[in-house]
PDB file of C-alpha atoms and ligand atoms in Angstrom:
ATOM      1  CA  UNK C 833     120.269  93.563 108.554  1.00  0.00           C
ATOM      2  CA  UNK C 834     122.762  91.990 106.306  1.00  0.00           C
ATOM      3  CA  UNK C 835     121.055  91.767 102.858  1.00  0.00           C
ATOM      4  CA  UNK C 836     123.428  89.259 100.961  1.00  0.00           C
ATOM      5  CA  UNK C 837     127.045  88.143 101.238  1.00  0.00           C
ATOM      6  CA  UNK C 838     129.552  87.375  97.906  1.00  0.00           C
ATOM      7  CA  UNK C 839     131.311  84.381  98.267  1.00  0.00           C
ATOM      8  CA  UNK C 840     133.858  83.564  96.303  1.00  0.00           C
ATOM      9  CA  UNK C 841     134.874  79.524  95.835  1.00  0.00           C
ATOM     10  CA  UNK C 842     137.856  78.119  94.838  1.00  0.00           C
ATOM     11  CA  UNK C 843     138.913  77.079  91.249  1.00  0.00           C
ATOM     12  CA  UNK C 844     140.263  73.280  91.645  1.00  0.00           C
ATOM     13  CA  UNK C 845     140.497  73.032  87.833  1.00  0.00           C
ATOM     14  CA  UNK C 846     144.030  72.258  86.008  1.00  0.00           C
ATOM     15  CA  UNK C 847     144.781  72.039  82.261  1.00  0.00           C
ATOM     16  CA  UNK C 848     141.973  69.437  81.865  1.00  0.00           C
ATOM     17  CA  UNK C 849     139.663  72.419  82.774  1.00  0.00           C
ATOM     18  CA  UNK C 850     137.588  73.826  85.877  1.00  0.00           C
ATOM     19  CA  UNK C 851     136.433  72.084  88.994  1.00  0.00           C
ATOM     20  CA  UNK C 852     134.981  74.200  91.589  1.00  0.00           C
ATOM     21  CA  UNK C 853     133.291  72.915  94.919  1.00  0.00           C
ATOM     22  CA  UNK C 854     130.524  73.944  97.095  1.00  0.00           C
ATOM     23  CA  UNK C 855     130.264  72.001 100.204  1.00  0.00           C
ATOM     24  CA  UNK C 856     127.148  72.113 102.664  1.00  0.00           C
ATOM     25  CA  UNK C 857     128.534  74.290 105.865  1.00  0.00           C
ATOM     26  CA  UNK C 858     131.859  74.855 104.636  1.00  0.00           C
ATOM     27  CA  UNK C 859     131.869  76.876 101.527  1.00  0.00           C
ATOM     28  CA  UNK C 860     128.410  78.207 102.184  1.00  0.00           C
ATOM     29  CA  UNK C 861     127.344  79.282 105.671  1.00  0.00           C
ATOM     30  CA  UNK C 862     124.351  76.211 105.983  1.00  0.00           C
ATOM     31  CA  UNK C 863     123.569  72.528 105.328  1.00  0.00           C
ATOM     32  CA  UNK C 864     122.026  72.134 101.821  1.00  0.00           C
ATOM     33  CA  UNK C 865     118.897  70.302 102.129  1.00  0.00           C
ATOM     34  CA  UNK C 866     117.809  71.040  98.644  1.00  0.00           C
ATOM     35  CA  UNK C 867     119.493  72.079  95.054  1.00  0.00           C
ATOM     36  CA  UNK C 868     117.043  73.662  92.200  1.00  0.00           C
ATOM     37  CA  UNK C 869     118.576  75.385  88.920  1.00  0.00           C
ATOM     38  CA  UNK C 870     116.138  78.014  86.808  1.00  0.00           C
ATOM     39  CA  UNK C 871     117.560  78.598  82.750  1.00  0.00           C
ATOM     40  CA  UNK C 872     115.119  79.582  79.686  1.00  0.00           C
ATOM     41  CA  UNK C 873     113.886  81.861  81.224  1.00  0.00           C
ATOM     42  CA  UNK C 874     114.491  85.346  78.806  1.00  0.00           C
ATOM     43  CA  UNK C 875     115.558  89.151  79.966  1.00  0.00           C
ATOM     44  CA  UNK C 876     111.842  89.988  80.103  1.00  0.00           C
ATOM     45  CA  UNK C 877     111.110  87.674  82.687  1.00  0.00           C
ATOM     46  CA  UNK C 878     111.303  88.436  86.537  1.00  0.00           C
ATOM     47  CA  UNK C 879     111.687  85.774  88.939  1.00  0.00           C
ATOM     48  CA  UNK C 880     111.429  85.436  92.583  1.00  0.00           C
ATOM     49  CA  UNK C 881     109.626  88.352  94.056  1.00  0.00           C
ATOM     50  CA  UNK C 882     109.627  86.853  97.396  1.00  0.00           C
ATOM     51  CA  UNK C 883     111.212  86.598 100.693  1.00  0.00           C
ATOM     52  CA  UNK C 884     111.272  83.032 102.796  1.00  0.00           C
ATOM     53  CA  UNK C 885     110.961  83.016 106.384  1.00  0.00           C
ATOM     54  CA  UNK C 886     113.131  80.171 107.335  1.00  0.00           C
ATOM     55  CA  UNK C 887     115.187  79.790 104.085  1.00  0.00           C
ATOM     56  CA  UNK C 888     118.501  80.586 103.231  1.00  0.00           C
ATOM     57  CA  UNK C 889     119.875  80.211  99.738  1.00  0.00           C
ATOM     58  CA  UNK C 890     123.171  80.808  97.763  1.00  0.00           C
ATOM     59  CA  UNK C 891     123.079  81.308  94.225  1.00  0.00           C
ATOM     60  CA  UNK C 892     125.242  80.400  91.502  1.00  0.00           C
ATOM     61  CA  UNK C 893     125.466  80.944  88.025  1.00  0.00           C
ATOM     62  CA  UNK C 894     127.051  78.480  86.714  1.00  0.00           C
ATOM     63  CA  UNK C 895     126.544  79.424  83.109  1.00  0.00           C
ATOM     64  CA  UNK C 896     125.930  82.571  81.641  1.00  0.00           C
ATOM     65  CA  UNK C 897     124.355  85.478  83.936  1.00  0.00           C
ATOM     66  CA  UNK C 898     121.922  87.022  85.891  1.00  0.00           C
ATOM     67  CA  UNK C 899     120.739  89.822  87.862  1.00  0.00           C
ATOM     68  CA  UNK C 900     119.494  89.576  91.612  1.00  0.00           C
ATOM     69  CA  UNK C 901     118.267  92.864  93.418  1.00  0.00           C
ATOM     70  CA  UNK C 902     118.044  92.081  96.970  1.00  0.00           C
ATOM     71  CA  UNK C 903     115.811  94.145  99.624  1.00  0.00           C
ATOM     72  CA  UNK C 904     114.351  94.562 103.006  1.00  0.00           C
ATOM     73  CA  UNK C 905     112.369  97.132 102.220  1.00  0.00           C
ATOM     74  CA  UNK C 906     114.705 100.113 102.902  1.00  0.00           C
ATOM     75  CA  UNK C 907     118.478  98.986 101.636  1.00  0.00           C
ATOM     76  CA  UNK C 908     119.450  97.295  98.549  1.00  0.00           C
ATOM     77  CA  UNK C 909     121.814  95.248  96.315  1.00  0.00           C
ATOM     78  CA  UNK C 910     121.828  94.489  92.959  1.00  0.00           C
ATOM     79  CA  UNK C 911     124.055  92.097  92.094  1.00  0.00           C
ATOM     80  CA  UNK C 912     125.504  90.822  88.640  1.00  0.00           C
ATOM     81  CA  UNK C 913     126.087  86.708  88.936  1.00  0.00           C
ATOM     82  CA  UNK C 914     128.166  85.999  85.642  1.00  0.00           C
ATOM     83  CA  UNK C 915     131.013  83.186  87.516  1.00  0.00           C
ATOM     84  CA  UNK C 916     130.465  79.453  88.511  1.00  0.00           C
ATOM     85  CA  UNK C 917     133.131  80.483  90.934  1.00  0.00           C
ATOM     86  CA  UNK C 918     130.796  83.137  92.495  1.00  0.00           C
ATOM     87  CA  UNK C 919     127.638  82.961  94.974  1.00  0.00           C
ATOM     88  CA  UNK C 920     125.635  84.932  96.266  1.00  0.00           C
ATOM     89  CA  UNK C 921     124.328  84.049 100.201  1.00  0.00           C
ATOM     90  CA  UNK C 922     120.591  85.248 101.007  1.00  0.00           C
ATOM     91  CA  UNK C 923     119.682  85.353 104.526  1.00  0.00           C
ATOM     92  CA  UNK C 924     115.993  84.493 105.566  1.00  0.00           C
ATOM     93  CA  UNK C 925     113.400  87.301 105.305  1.00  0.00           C
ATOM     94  CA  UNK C 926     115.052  88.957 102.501  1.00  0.00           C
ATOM     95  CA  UNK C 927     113.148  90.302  99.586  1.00  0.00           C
ATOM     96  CA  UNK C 928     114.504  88.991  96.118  1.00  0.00           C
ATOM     97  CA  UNK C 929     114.044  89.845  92.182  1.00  0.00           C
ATOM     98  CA  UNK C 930     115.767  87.578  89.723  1.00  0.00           C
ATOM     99  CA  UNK C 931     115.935  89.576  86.030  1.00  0.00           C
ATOM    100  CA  UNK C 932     118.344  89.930  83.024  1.00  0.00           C
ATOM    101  CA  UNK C 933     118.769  86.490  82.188  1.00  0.00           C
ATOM    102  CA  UNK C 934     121.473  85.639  79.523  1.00  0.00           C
ATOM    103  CA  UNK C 935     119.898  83.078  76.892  1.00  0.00           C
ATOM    104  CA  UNK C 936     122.283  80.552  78.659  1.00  0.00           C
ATOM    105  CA  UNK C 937     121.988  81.260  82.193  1.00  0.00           C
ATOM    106  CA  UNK C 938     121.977  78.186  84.299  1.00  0.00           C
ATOM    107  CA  UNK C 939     121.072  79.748  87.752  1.00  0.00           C
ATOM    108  CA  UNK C 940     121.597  77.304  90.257  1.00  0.00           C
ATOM    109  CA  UNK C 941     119.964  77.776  93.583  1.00  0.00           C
ATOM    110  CA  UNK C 942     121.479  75.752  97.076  1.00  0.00           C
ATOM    111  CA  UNK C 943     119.073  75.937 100.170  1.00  0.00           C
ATOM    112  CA  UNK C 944     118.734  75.455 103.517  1.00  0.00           C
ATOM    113  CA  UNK C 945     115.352  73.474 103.933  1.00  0.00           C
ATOM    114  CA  UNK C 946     113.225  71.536 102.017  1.00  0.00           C
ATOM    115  CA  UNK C 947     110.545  72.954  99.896  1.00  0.00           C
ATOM    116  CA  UNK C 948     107.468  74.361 101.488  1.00  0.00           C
ATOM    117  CA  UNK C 949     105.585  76.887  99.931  1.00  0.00           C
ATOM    118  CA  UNK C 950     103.587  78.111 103.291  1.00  0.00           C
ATOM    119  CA  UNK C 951     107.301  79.615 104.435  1.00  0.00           C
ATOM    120  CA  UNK C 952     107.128  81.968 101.643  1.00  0.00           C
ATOM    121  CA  UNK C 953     105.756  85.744 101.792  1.00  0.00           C
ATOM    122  CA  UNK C 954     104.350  86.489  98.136  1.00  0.00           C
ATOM    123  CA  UNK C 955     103.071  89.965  98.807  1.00  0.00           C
ATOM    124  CA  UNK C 956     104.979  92.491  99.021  1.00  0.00           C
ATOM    125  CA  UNK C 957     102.859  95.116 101.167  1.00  0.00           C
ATOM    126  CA  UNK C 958     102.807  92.151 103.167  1.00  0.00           C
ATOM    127  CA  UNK C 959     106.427  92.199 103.716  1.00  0.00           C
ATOM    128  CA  UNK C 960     106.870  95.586 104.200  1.00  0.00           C
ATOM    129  CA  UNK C 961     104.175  95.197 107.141  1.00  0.00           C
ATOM    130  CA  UNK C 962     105.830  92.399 108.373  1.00  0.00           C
ATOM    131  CA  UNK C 963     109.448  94.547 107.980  1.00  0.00           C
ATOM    132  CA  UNK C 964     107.766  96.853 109.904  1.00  0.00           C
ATOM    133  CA  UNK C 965     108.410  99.654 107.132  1.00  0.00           C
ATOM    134  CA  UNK C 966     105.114  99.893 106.623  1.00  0.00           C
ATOM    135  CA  UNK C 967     101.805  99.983 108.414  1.00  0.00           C
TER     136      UNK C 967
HETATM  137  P1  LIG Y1091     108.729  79.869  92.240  1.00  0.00           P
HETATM  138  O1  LIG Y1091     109.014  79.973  93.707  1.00  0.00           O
HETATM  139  O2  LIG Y1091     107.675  80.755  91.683  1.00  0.00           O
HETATM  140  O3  LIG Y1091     110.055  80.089  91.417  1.00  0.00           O
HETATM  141  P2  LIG Y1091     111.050  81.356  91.400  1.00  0.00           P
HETATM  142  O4  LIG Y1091     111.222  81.810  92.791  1.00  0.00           O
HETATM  143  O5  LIG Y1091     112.299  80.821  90.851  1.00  0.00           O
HETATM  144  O6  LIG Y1091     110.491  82.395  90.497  1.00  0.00           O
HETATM  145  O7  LIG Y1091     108.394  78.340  91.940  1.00  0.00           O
HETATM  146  C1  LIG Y1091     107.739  77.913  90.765  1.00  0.00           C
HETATM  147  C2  LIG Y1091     106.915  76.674  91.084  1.00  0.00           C
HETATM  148  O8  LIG Y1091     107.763  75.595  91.503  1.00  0.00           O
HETATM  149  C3  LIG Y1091     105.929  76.902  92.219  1.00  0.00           C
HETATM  150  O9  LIG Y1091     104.719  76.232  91.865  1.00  0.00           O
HETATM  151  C4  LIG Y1091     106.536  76.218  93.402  1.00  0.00           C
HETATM  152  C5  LIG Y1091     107.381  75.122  92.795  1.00  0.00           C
HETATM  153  N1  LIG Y1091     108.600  74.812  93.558  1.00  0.00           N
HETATM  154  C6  LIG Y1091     108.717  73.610  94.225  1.00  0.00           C
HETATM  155  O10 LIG Y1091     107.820  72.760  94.200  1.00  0.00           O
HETATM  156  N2  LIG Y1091     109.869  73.338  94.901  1.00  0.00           N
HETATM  157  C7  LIG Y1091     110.890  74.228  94.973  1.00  0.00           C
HETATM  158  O11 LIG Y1091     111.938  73.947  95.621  1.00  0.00           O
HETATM  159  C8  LIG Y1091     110.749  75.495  94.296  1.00  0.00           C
HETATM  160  C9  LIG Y1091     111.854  76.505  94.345  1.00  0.00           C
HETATM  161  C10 LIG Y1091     109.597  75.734  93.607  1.00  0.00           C
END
C-alpha cells in the first residue's frame, strides 16, 4: 500500500517575502474539513502513535522541523519535514510516529474529516491484527 506521498507546493512569495498555498483538492489530494497545528512539544516527546480509519492528513511544517515515521506494519518511511513548502500526504489506515521536534516546530496538520476519536486505532497489536500481519 502506498505509505505517504511528498508534495511539494509552490512558493508565491516575491521580495516582500513567502506566500505559499494549500488548497482543499488541488494541492492536496482531499477536501480539508479540519486544520490542527501541534508546537511545544520537545525531542523527547512522541506523538501520534496511531492510524485513522477514514482519515487522511497532510502535514506541514511550517516552522522549524519534525520527524514522521510512517508504517503498515511491514514497510516504512521516515521522513524529515523542515519546509512550509513541503507536505507530507498520509493515506487512511496508516500507522504514524511524530518525534524530533525542533523547539520551534509549528507542525500543522490538514485533514479529511472532522474529528472523531472512535475512527482511530490506538493499539498497535491491534493494528497489526487488523493489517493482517499479525494474528
Ligand atoms: P492526539 O490524537 O493524542 O494528538 P496527536 O496525534 O497529535 O499526538 O490528541 C490529543 C487530544 O486532542 C485528544 O484528547 C483528542 C483531542 N483532539 C481533538 O479533540 N480533535 C482533534 O482534531 C485532534 C487531532 C485531537
Amino acid at each position: 500500500m502506498e505509505l505517504c506521498r511528498l508534495l511539494d507546493f509552490k512558493d508565491l512569495g516575491d521580495e516582500r517575502g513567502k506566500l505559499v498555498v494549500v488548497e482543499g483538492a488541488q494541492d492536496i489530494p482531499f477536501e480539508i474539513k479540519r486544520v490542527f497545528y501541534i508546537y511545544g512539544s520537545d525531542n523527547e516527546v512522541v506523538r501520534g502513535k496511531h492510524a485513522n480509519k477514514e482519515s487522511e492528513f497532510v502535514l506541514i511544517n511550517v516552522a522549524g522541523k519534525s520527524k514522521v515515521r510512517v508504517t503498515d506494519g511491514i514497510g516504512e518511511h521516515v521522513v524529515e519535514l523542515n519546509r512550509p513548502m513541503q507536505g507530507i500526504y498520509l493515506p487512511k489506515m496508516v500507522w504514524k510516529d511524530m518525534y524530533d521536534f525542533s523547539p520551534d516546530s509549528v507542525l500543522l496538520a490538514l485533514a479529511s474529516t472532522h474529528y472523531d476519536g472512535k475512527e482511530y486505532i490506538r493499539d498497535y497489536d491491534e493494528y497489526l491484527k487488523i493489517m493482517g500481519v499479525k494474528k
